[in-house]
XYZ file of C-alpha atoms in Angstrom:
400
model
C 11.841 3.957 67.819
C 10.123 4.285 64.451
C 7.909 7.258 65.332
C 10.902 9.201 66.575
C 12.739 8.554 63.296
C 9.797 9.777 61.109
C 9.152 13.004 62.931
C 12.140 14.999 61.573
C 11.378 13.819 57.980
C 7.706 14.810 57.980
C 8.162 18.530 57.144
C 10.400 17.618 54.213
C 7.741 15.258 52.848
C 5.149 18.041 53.026
C 7.471 20.445 51.201
C 8.220 17.847 48.541
C 4.490 17.209 48.012
C 3.738 20.913 47.668
C 6.616 21.309 45.211
C 5.308 18.488 43.017
C 1.797 19.971 43.057
C 3.180 23.376 41.972
C 5.162 21.866 39.098
C 2.138 19.880 37.915
C -0.172 22.883 38.001
C 2.327 25.053 36.088
C 2.434 22.520 33.279
C -1.341 22.260 32.890
C -1.728 25.092 30.236
C 0.545 23.220 27.862
C -1.748 20.222 27.955
C -5.124 21.914 27.670
C -7.251 19.795 25.296
C -8.280 21.313 21.946
C -11.886 22.362 21.391
C -13.978 19.524 19.921
C -14.835 21.582 16.735
C -11.826 23.733 15.800
C -12.556 26.620 13.399
C -10.368 26.584 10.265
C -10.051 29.610 8.007
C -10.631 28.629 4.391
C -7.427 28.997 2.401
C -7.841 28.867 -1.408
C -5.650 26.250 -3.044
C -3.391 26.922 -5.997
C -3.298 24.511 -8.932
C -1.468 21.310 -8.085
C 0.506 21.571 -11.311
C 1.821 23.967 -13.918
C -1.047 24.462 -16.363
C 1.387 25.784 -18.977
C 3.563 22.655 -19.144
C 2.210 19.532 -20.787
C 1.445 17.982 -24.149
C -1.328 17.696 -26.756
C -3.284 14.472 -27.165
C -5.981 13.655 -29.670
C -9.501 13.085 -28.382
C -11.873 12.042 -31.195
C -14.882 12.875 -28.992
C -13.821 16.468 -28.355
C -16.071 19.102 -29.937
C -16.055 22.921 -29.911
C -18.703 24.612 -27.785
C -19.602 27.151 -30.521
C -19.801 27.246 -34.299
C -19.582 29.656 -37.229
C -22.872 31.372 -36.282
C -21.436 33.092 -33.176
C -22.196 36.814 -33.701
C -18.844 37.872 -32.220
C -16.729 36.182 -34.912
C -14.261 38.152 -36.977
C -14.534 36.932 -40.553
C -10.856 36.172 -41.213
C -10.678 33.889 -38.145
C -14.000 32.111 -38.702
C -12.394 29.030 -40.180
C -15.604 26.985 -40.124
C -17.427 29.506 -42.280
C -14.360 29.885 -44.497
C -14.269 26.078 -44.899
C -10.715 25.595 -43.738
C -9.467 22.039 -44.211
C -9.196 19.688 -41.223
C -11.189 21.764 -38.739
C -12.472 18.579 -37.113
C -8.907 17.384 -36.562
C -7.697 20.805 -35.405
C -10.330 20.823 -32.665
C -9.785 17.211 -31.630
C -6.492 18.039 -29.907
C -6.658 18.466 -26.122
C -4.009 20.131 -23.959
C -3.048 17.893 -21.027
C -0.958 19.617 -18.320
C 1.658 17.517 -16.632
C 0.363 15.625 -13.571
C -3.147 17.137 -13.500
C -6.354 17.768 -15.428
C -7.363 20.975 -17.172
C -11.156 21.113 -17.154
C -13.032 22.850 -19.933
C -14.739 26.030 -18.884
C -18.271 25.765 -17.531
C -19.595 29.041 -18.966
C -22.638 29.236 -16.670
C -20.575 28.614 -13.564
C -17.869 31.053 -14.629
C -20.284 33.881 -15.415
C -21.974 33.198 -12.097
C -18.610 33.680 -10.392
C -18.077 36.900 -12.350
C -21.556 38.304 -11.725
C -21.500 42.133 -11.581
C -17.849 42.175 -12.613
C -16.037 43.132 -15.834
C -13.088 41.667 -17.736
C -10.855 43.636 -20.124
C -8.230 42.715 -22.720
C -5.629 45.343 -23.656
C -3.131 44.877 -26.462
C -2.854 43.889 -30.103
C -4.942 41.700 -32.407
C -3.750 38.490 -30.750
C -5.579 39.621 -27.621
C -8.568 40.364 -29.847
C -8.280 36.820 -31.248
C -8.323 35.627 -27.621
C -11.330 37.819 -26.821
C -13.435 36.510 -29.711
C -12.919 32.937 -28.518
C -13.859 34.003 -24.981
C -17.036 35.786 -26.091
C -18.241 32.897 -28.241
C -17.666 30.422 -25.407
C -19.427 32.603 -22.817
C -22.386 33.224 -25.122
C -23.383 29.580 -24.689
C -24.459 30.559 -21.144
C -26.333 33.702 -22.215
C -27.800 33.778 -25.714
C -28.992 37.311 -24.985
C -25.415 38.612 -25.026
C -25.114 41.885 -26.904
C -22.270 43.582 -28.725
C -20.683 46.276 -26.574
C -18.427 49.203 -27.458
C -18.010 51.922 -24.862
C -15.376 53.505 -22.622
C -12.808 53.501 -25.413
C -13.223 49.801 -26.152
C -12.547 48.531 -29.663
C -15.177 45.812 -29.227
C -16.744 43.553 -26.621
C -19.942 42.003 -25.285
C -22.395 42.452 -22.435
C -23.999 39.398 -20.795
C -27.259 40.678 -19.263
C -28.169 37.520 -17.312
C -25.042 38.011 -15.207
C -24.363 41.750 -15.596
C -20.882 40.995 -16.933
C -19.008 42.976 -19.602
C -15.986 41.670 -21.497
C -14.168 44.273 -23.619
C -11.086 44.696 -25.784
C -9.013 47.882 -25.955
C -6.720 48.011 -28.958
C -3.290 49.349 -27.982
C -0.695 47.560 -30.089
C 2.341 49.157 -28.377
C 0.535 49.869 -25.080
C 2.263 53.277 -25.060
C 0.849 56.199 -27.031
C 2.239 56.624 -30.543
C 1.397 58.857 -33.498
C 2.567 59.460 -37.064
C 4.679 62.539 -37.716
C 5.477 63.108 -41.408
C 8.927 64.318 -42.236
C 9.289 67.944 -43.228
C 10.725 68.333 -46.746
C 14.423 69.121 -46.671
C 16.719 70.006 -49.561
C 19.232 67.298 -50.330
C 17.557 64.733 -48.026
C 18.598 61.325 -49.343
C 17.906 58.972 -46.410
C 14.536 57.867 -47.753
C 12.769 58.421 -44.445
C 9.149 59.531 -44.883
C 8.576 60.406 -41.245
C 8.512 58.799 -37.815
C 6.094 57.165 -35.442
C 6.627 59.046 -32.216
C 6.313 56.785 -29.163
C 5.881 58.452 -25.759
C 7.261 55.675 -23.603
C 5.797 57.081 -20.371
C 2.233 57.748 -21.598
C -0.283 54.905 -22.062
C -2.342 54.851 -25.243
C -5.586 56.791 -24.910
C -7.570 53.610 -25.639
C -6.868 52.177 -22.183
C -5.481 55.032 -20.061
C -8.784 55.664 -18.234
C -10.274 52.217 -17.716
C -8.865 51.454 -14.264
C -12.164 51.957 -12.431
C -14.221 49.749 -14.760
C -12.541 46.348 -14.937
C -12.069 43.769 -12.193
C -9.770 41.636 -14.360
C -7.355 42.900 -17.026
C -5.294 40.856 -19.500
C -2.410 42.710 -21.181
C -0.121 41.887 -24.084
C 2.212 43.526 -26.566
C 5.012 42.346 -28.819
C 3.654 41.425 -32.239
C 4.066 44.928 -33.642
C 7.623 45.334 -32.396
C 9.376 44.374 -35.639
C 10.992 45.997 -38.641
C 8.295 44.713 -40.996
C 5.734 46.842 -39.106
C 8.049 49.834 -38.771
C 10.704 49.745 -41.524
C 13.530 52.251 -41.824
C 11.375 54.536 -44.012
C 8.822 54.913 -41.180
C 10.628 53.974 -37.949
C 9.678 54.264 -34.301
C 11.225 57.211 -32.465
C 11.127 57.162 -28.654
C 10.338 60.112 -26.381
C 10.354 60.453 -22.597
C 8.893 63.421 -20.713
C 8.156 65.024 -24.074
C 11.762 64.913 -25.311
C 13.588 62.489 -27.613
C 15.563 59.782 -25.820
C 19.229 60.425 -26.567
C 21.174 58.713 -27.833
C 18.350 57.143 -29.857
C 17.496 53.547 -28.969
C 16.728 50.717 -31.377
C 13.378 48.967 -31.528
C 14.300 46.205 -29.055
C 15.630 48.617 -26.430
C 12.574 50.794 -27.050
C 10.372 47.778 -26.346
C 12.113 47.300 -23.010
C 11.742 50.970 -22.030
C 8.036 50.946 -22.922
C 7.523 47.742 -20.938
C 9.148 49.237 -17.848
C 7.024 52.367 -18.041
C 3.730 50.631 -18.810
C 4.236 48.070 -16.039
C 5.015 50.929 -13.649
C 1.796 52.665 -14.750
C -0.225 49.489 -14.201
C 1.267 49.005 -10.739
C 0.737 52.611 -9.651
C -2.562 53.559 -11.303
C -4.672 50.409 -11.308
C -6.453 49.442 -8.080
C -4.680 46.772 -6.074
C -7.869 44.690 -6.045
C -7.825 44.427 -9.861
C -6.608 41.015 -10.972
C -3.896 41.725 -13.550
C -2.489 39.167 -15.985
C 0.058 39.453 -18.782
C -0.194 37.077 -21.724
C 3.188 36.111 -23.099
C 3.807 35.858 -26.844
C 1.678 33.873 -29.242
C 4.029 32.087 -31.685
C 3.946 32.608 -35.434
C 4.364 29.650 -37.771
C 5.512 31.168 -41.060
C 7.564 28.572 -42.916
C 9.759 29.398 -45.918
C 9.523 33.176 -45.539
C 7.780 36.016 -43.762
C 4.112 36.916 -44.267
C 5.078 39.135 -47.221
C 7.596 36.633 -48.606
C 5.291 33.700 -49.366
C 5.554 32.301 -45.845
C 3.218 29.355 -45.381
C 1.600 27.261 -42.625
C -0.218 24.494 -44.495
C 0.416 21.867 -41.833
C -1.997 19.072 -40.987
C -0.754 18.183 -37.492
C 1.044 19.826 -34.547
C 4.816 20.072 -34.443
C 6.818 17.524 -32.474
C 8.539 18.712 -29.306
C 12.010 18.222 -30.801
C 11.068 20.638 -33.603
C 10.238 23.579 -31.340
C 13.767 24.845 -30.725
C 14.488 24.723 -34.473
C 11.582 27.123 -34.961
C 11.778 29.339 -31.914
C 15.182 29.296 -30.251
C 16.723 32.792 -30.701
C 20.015 31.208 -31.770
C 18.281 30.091 -34.971
C 17.961 33.044 -37.310
C 14.478 32.287 -38.592
C 11.355 34.438 -38.886
C 9.904 32.973 -35.654
C 12.762 33.706 -33.255
C 11.468 36.949 -31.714
C 8.774 35.521 -29.467
C 11.098 33.860 -26.952
C 13.417 36.868 -26.918
C 10.524 39.236 -26.179
C 9.222 36.834 -23.527
C 12.582 37.037 -21.765
C 12.358 40.833 -21.606
C 8.768 40.667 -20.358
C 9.656 38.164 -17.637
C 12.485 40.392 -16.416
C 10.196 43.412 -16.272
C 7.368 41.667 -14.414
C 9.547 40.470 -11.541
C 8.492 41.843 -8.143
C 5.066 42.944 -9.436
C 1.625 41.543 -8.699
C 0.954 40.956 -12.413
C 0.405 37.258 -13.026
C 1.933 35.479 -16.003
C -0.353 33.908 -18.551
C 2.307 31.850 -20.257
C 0.540 30.400 -23.287
C 3.625 30.386 -25.503
C 4.859 26.814 -25.107
C 1.518 25.079 -25.614
C 0.865 27.250 -28.677
C 4.284 26.619 -30.241
C 3.210 23.100 -31.176
C 0.136 24.197 -33.131
C 1.459 25.077 -36.581
C -1.639 23.319 -37.912
C -4.224 25.695 -36.435
C -3.860 29.067 -38.230
C -6.254 30.455 -40.864
C -3.455 30.178 -43.477
C -5.115 30.639 -46.889
C -8.714 30.368 -45.628
C -9.335 34.044 -44.959
C -12.892 34.443 -46.191
C -12.114 37.195 -48.666
C -11.249 36.996 -52.345
C -7.620 37.858 -53.153
C -6.782 38.244 -49.440
C -3.779 35.938 -49.698
C -2.497 37.726 -52.818
C -2.682 41.048 -50.947
C -1.738 40.113 -47.389
C -0.165 36.673 -47.644
C -1.140 33.677 -45.537
C -2.179 34.289 -41.943
C 0.166 32.159 -39.859
C -0.034 34.476 -36.853
C -3.689 34.565 -35.780
C -5.625 31.436 -34.867
C -8.635 29.680 -36.320
C -11.792 29.882 -34.241
C -12.850 27.584 -32.796
C -9.324 26.445 -32.078
C -6.261 26.958 -29.895
C -7.517 30.138 -28.135
C -10.345 28.041 -26.669
C -7.676 26.260 -24.610
C -6.285 29.663 -23.623
C -9.771 30.458 -22.284
C -9.828 27.273 -20.187
C -6.532 28.262 -18.562
C -7.406 31.939 -18.127
C -10.711 31.223 -16.421
C -9.068 28.780 -14.026
C -6.507 31.438 -13.053
C -9.274 34.030 -12.642
C -11.213 31.672 -10.379
C -8.168 31.102 -8.175
C -7.230 34.785 -8.208
C -10.682 35.877 -7.064
C -10.719 33.309 -4.276
C -7.336 34.421 -2.979
C -8.067 38.113 -3.501
């Protein structure tokens, strides 16, 4: 009886077997083994921490990489030659970012990375202060470095071993401006001697035509945007498309308009491959008055963190309040651009101890100009700026 019972079921068993084979074969692609040596595209890694956030610690073994003999020094900032007090202590402080290590620049390695490339700084004398530190550090890797001044540059250096040029273009407002004396007028009692005309939509000639030369550009402005630079007798007057902006804008609104136009120019006229960075404000440490009001910075150690807001918060009406306010306007303007922030403000706010102050290398300089609590001693704080900048350049070139 058994064979008779199996015979009607046999076709169904065959169909079921074929169905299972089909299902198994259809699933095979989802279980194909991976190749034994998968190829991974190299993806550059960003820093594992915020290099701009951290604290200063003293390292008694820390030494500058250059001295007063660097040929790129500017006399007023050469605090070793000018015998500024406490230079050993000033240069013993090390910036430690939160949760990671900031390595000091390896000048040979960095110039090797930059071989056949050029770096430019555009802005005011604080970018020049930055540049001088950079040049003196890089010279350690190429003692044949030569002074360089072409293509509208204010100053710079050429490193022949690596075919690298580093230049500075002085453009204190970034936009073009020029003095226009006031025409004599009968009965004129306002005391105005003339105006500085600012064309908000035209870059200064010093940097307008450098786009094809530099692979990296570092911009800044802000330190000239104050009433002590342009008092009511010789104010800034803002023009757009060749005509005065009406109603007239004050200096802070003018700063914002210039920023918007210069950032637009950078975005539209500079090659996309150019690595572009914007250095935020360098803090001033005048205490007890402005530079022309006996302001002083004879400090022998950095400020404490709880002191910073007292010095720099805009709600405190002191002579050092502008930097954070200007930073806020810059941050707003740079949103949705490919310009990277070089935010050196916070780490520099601590260092009231590191300015040239009265050690300016020139007789009667303090009596004429007051203490220098704006620029930085070299070697000094800008050397740490260089460590951070070169790390960002390295990452930017890898990603780019």
